[in-house]
Coordinates of C-alpha atoms in Angstrom, one line a residue:
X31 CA 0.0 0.0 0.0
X32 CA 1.0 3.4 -0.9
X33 CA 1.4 6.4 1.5
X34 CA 1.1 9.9 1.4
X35 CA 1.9 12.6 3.7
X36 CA -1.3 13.9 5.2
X37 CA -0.5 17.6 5.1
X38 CA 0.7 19.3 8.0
X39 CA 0.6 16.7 10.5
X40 CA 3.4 14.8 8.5
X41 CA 1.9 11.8 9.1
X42 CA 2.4 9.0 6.3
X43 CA -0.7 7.6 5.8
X44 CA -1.7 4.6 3.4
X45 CA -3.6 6.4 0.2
X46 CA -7.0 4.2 0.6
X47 CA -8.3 4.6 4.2
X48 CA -11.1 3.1 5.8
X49 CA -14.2 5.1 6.2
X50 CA -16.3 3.6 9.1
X51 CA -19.5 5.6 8.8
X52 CA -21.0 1.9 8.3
X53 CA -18.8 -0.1 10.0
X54 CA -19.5 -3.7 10.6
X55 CA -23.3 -3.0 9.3
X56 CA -25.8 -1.8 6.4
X57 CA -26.8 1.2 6.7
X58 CA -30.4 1.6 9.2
X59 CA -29.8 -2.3 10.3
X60 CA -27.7 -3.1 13.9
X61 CA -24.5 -2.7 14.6
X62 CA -22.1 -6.2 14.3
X63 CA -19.3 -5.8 16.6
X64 CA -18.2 -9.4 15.1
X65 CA -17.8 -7.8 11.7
X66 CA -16.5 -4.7 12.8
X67 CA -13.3 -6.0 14.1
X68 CA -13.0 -8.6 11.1
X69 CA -13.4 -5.1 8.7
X70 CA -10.9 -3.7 11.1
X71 CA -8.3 -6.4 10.8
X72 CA -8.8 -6.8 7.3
X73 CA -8.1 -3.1 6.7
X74 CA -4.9 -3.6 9.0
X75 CA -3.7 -6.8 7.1
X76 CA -3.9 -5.1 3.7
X77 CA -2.1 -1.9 4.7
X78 CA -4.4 0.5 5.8
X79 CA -3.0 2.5 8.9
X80 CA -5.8 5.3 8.9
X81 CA -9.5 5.2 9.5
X82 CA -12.2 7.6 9.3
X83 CA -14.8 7.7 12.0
X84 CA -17.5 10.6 13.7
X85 CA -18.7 10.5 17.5
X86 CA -22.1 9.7 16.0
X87 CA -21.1 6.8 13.6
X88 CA -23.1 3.8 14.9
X89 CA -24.3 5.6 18.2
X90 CA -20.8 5.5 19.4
X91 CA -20.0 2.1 18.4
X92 CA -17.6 2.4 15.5
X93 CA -15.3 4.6 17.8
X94 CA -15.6 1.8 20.6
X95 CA -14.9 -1.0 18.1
X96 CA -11.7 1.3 16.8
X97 CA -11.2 1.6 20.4
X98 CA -10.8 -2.4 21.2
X99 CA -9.0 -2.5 17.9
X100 CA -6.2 0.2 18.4
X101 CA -4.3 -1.6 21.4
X102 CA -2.9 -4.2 19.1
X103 CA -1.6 -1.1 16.8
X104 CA -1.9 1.8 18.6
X105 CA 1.6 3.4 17.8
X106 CA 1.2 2.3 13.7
X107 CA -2.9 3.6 13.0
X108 CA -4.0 7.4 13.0
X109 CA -7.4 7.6 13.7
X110 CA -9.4 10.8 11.9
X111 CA -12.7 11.2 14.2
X112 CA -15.4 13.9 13.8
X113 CA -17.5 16.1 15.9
X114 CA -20.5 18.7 16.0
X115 CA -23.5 16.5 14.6
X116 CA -24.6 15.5 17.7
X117 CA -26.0 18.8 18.6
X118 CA -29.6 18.9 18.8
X119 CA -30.4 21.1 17.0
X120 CA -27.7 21.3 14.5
X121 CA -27.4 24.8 14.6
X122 CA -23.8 27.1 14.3
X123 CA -24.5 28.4 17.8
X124 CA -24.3 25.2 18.8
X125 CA -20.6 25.3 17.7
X126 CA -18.6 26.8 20.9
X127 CA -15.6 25.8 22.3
X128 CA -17.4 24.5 25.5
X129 CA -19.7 21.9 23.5
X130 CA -16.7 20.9 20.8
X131 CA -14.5 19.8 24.0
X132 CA -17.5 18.2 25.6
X133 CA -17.6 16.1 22.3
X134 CA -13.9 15.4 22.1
X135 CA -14.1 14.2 25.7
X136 CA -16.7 11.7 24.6
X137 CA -14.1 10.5 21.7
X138 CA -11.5 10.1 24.1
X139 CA -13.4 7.6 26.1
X140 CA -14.6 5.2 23.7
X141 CA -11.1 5.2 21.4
X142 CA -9.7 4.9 24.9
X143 CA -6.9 7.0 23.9
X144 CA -5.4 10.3 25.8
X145 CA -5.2 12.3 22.8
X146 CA -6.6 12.2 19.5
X147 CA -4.5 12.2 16.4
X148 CA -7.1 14.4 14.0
X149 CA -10.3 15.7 14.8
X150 CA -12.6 17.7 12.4
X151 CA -15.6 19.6 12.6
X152 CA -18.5 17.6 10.8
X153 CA -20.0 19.7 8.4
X154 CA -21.5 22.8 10.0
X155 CA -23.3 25.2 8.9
X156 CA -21.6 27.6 6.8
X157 CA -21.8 30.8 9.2
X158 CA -19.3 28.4 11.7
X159 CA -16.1 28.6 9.2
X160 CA -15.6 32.1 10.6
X161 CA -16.2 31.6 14.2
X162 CA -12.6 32.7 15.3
X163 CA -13.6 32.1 19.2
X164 CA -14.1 28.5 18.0
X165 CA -10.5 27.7 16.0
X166 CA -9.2 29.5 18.9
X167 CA -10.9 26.9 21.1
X168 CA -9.4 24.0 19.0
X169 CA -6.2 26.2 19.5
X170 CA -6.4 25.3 23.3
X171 CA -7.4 21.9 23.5
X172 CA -4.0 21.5 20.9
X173 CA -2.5 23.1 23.9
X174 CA -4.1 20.8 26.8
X175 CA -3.3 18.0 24.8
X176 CA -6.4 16.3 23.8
X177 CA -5.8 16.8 20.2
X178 CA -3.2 16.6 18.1
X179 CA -4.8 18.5 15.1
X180 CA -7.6 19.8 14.2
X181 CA -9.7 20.2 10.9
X182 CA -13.2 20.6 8.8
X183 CA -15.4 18.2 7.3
X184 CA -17.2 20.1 4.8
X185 CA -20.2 20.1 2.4
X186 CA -18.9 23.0 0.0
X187 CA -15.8 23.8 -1.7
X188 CA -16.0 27.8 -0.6
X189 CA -16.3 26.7 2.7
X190 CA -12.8 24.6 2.5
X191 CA -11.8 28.0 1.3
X192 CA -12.8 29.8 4.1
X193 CA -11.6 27.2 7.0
X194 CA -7.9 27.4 5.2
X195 CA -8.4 31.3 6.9
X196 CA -7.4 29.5 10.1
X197 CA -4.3 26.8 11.1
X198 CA -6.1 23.8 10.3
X199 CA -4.5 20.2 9.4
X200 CA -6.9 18.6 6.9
X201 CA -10.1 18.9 5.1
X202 CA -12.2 16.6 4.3
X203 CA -14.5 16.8 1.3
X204 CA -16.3 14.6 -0.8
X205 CA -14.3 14.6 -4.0
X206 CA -15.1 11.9 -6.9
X207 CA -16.6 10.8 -10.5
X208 CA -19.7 12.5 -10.0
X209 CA -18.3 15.4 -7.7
X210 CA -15.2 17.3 -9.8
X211 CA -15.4 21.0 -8.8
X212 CA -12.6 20.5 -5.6
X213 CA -10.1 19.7 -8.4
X214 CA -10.3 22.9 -9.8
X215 CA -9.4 25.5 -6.6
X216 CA -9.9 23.7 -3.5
X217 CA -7.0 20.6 -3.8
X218 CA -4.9 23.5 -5.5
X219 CA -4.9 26.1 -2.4
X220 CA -4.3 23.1 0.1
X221 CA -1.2 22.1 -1.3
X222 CA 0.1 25.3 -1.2
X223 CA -1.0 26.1 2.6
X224 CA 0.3 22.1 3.6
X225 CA -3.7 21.1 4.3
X226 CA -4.7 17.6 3.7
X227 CA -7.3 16.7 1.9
X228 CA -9.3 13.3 2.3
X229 CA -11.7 12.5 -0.1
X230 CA -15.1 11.2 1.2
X231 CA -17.9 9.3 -0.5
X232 CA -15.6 8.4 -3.3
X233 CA -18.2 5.9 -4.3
X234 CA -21.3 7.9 -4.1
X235 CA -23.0 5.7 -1.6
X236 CA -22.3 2.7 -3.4
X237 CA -23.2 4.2 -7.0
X238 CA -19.9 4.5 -8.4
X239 CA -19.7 0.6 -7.3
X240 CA -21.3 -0.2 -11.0
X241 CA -23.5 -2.5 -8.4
X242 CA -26.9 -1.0 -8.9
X243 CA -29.7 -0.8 -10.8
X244 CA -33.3 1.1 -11.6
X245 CA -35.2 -1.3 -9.3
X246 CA -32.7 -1.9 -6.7
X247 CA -34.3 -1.7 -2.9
X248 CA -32.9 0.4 -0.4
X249 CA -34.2 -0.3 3.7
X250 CA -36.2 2.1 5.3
X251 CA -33.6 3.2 7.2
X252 CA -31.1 3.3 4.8
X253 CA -30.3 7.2 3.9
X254 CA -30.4 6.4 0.1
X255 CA -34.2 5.5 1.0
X256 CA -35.0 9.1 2.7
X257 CA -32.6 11.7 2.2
X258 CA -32.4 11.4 -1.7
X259 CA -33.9 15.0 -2.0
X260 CA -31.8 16.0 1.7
X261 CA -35.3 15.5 3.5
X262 CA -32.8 14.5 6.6
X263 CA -29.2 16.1 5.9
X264 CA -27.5 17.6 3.1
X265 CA -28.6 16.0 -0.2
X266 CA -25.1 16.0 -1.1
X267 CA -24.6 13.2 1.1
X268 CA -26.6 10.7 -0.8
X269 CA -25.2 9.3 -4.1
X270 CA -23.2 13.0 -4.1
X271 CA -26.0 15.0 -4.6
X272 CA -27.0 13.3 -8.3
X273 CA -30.3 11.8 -9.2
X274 CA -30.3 8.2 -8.8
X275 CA -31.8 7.7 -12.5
X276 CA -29.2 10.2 -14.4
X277 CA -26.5 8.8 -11.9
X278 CA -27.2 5.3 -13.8
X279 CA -27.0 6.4 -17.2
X280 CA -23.5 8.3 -16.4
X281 CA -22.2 4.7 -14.4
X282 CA -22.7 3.2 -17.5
X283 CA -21.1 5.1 -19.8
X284 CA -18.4 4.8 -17.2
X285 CA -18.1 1.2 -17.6
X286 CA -18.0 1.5 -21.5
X287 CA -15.0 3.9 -20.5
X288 CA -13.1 1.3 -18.2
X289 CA -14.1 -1.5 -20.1
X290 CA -15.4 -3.0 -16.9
X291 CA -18.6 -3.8 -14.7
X292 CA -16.5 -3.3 -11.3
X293 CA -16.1 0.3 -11.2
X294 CA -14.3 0.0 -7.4
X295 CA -10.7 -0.2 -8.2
X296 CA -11.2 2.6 -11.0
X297 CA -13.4 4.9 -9.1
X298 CA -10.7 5.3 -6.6
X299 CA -7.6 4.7 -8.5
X300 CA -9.2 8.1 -10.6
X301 CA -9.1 10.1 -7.2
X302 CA -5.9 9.3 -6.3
X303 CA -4.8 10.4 -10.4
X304 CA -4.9 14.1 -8.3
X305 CA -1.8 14.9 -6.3
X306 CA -3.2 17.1 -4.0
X307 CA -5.4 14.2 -2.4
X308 CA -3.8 12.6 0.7
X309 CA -6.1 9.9 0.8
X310 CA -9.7 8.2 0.3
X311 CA -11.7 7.0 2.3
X312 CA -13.8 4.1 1.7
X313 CA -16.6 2.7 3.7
X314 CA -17.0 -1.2 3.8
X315 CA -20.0 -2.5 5.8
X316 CA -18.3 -6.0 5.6
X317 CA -14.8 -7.3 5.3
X318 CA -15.1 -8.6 1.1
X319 CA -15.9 -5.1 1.0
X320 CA -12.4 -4.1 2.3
X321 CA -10.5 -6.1 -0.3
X322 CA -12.5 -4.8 -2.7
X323 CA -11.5 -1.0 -1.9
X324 CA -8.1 -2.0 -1.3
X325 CA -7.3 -3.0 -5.4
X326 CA -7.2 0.1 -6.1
X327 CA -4.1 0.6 -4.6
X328 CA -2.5 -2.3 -7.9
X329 CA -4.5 -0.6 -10.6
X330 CA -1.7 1.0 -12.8
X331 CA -2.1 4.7 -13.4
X332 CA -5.2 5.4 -15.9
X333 CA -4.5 6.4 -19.0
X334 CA -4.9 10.1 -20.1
X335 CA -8.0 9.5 -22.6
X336 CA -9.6 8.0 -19.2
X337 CA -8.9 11.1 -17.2
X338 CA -10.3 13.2 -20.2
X339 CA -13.0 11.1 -20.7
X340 CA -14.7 10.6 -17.3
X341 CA -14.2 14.3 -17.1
X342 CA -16.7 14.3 -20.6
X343 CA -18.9 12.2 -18.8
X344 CA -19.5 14.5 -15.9
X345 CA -19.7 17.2 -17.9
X346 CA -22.3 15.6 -20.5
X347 CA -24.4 14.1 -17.7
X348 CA -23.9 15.9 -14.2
X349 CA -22.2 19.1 -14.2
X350 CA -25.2 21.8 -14.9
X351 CA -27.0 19.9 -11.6
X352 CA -23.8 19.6 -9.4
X353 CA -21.1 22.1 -10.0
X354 CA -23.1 25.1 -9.0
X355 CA -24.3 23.3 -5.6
X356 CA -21.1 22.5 -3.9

């Protein structure tokens, strides 16, 4: 496995991640603290030494599983862990120093670690990128050593913009097929301030697998069942903001491109085609899921009529619904 330096924190960090938004389950279904730890050990086996994760992922239980898991690796994985969403309501006064150490507290606990190696704010409202008693916050608990470095999570490219205002490690942002608009200025301006960037639903929950079809079943709990119009959350966060129907003609004119019906390995291997990425992310919800993410990392560099012609793609099928959104 390949690594990259993640920015400022100068940690090398394998280029495909593990995202653990679904850890060890399907999305709306229980949690499998079985198939967690065989997702975690997987990841481990194959290379992976950094996984995603958010206070609110699973109730708490993907940090707690990471939390069993780490003792066996502790000084070799760097855990990235998000806080914010589990303010009620979601609001940017919500956002103060008091509540955001309240949160990292809780993340302490159930990693089980004294101080966390990356935490980001997860995706708040605009208005909180220019909260300067809030980075200053961060600032301090850098100081009291319950963090090592801090970030932003974000929804929009301007606000990755803004958040580079302040000393922040990483951002994370979804960045993939159906979502190109960070290539042009945000990846850019975090190489040159030394910010990470980790690319986040790089599959666009699950479409960019090549997997799906026109009468495939979601569960009721499953966010690609409810928040396909951002009923719950930021539409954005469901199959990248792109209407399941149009999404499918552009997947297969993908595969006509690759010359394949497993879009995984290519889906990823074209994200990490851009320099200024540090790494991405996947999720797996069970370990074949892992191996599967992880074949990326053997694809050989894509060729320069694929870069130009995915890019044809989004622009025939996508861009007039997506670019001006995020």
């Amino acid at each position: 496995m390949n690594q990259r330096r993640l920015g400022r924190t100068n940690r090398m960090v394998s280029e495909i991640g593990l995202g653990t938004w679904q850890l060890g389950t399907k999305w709306g279904e229980p949690f499998d603290e079985a198939e967690a730890m065989r997702i975690l050990e997987a990841s481990w086996e194959n290379g992976i030494n950094l996984i995603d994760t958010a206070d609110i992922y699973n109730d708490g239980n993907s940090e707690r599983a990471i939390g069993r898991f780490l003792p066996r690796h502790k000084d070799d994985v760097f855990v990235v862990t998000k806080c914010g969403r589990g303010l009620d309501p979601h609001t940017a006064e919500g956002y103060t120093p008091e509540n955001m150490e309240r949160f990292i507290d809780g993340s302490l606990r159930r990693l089980g670690v004294e101080r966390l190696d990356l935490v980001l704010l997860h995706c708040p409202p605009t208005s909180v990128y220019r909260k300067d008693a809030l980075f200053a916050g961060l600032d301090r608990l850098v100081q009291k050593g319950k963090l090592a470095h801090y970030g932003v999570s974000i929804e929009k490219v301007s606000e990755g913009l803004q958040a580079m205002e302040y000393p922040i490690a990483a951002i994370e942002v979804i960045f993939n097929l159906f979502r190109l608009k960070p290539a042009e200025e945000l990846l850019p301006a975090a190489q040159a301030k030394d910010v990470g960037i980790l690319a986040r639903v790089p599959l666009a929950s699950g479409l960019l697998t090549g997997r799906y079809r026109k009468d495939t079943v979601f569960g009721a709990g499953d966010h690609r069942s409810y928040n396909r119009n951002g009923e719950a959350f930021d539409k954005g966060e469901t199959f990248s903001g792109v209407d399941y129907d149009l999404g499918l003609q552009a997947v297969e004119e993908l595969k006509r491109l690759f010359q394949t019906e497993d879009l995984v390995p290519y889906a990823l291997r074209w994200i990490l085609m851009h320099e200024g990425v540090s790494a991405v992310i996947p999720g797996a919800s069970r370990r074949e899921q892992v191996l599967s993410n992880v074949r990326a990392a053997n694809l050989p560099p894509l060729r320069e009529e694929q870069m130009r012609g995915a890019e044809a793609i989004y622009d025939r099928y996508l861009r007039a619904s997506i670019h001006p959104h995020w």
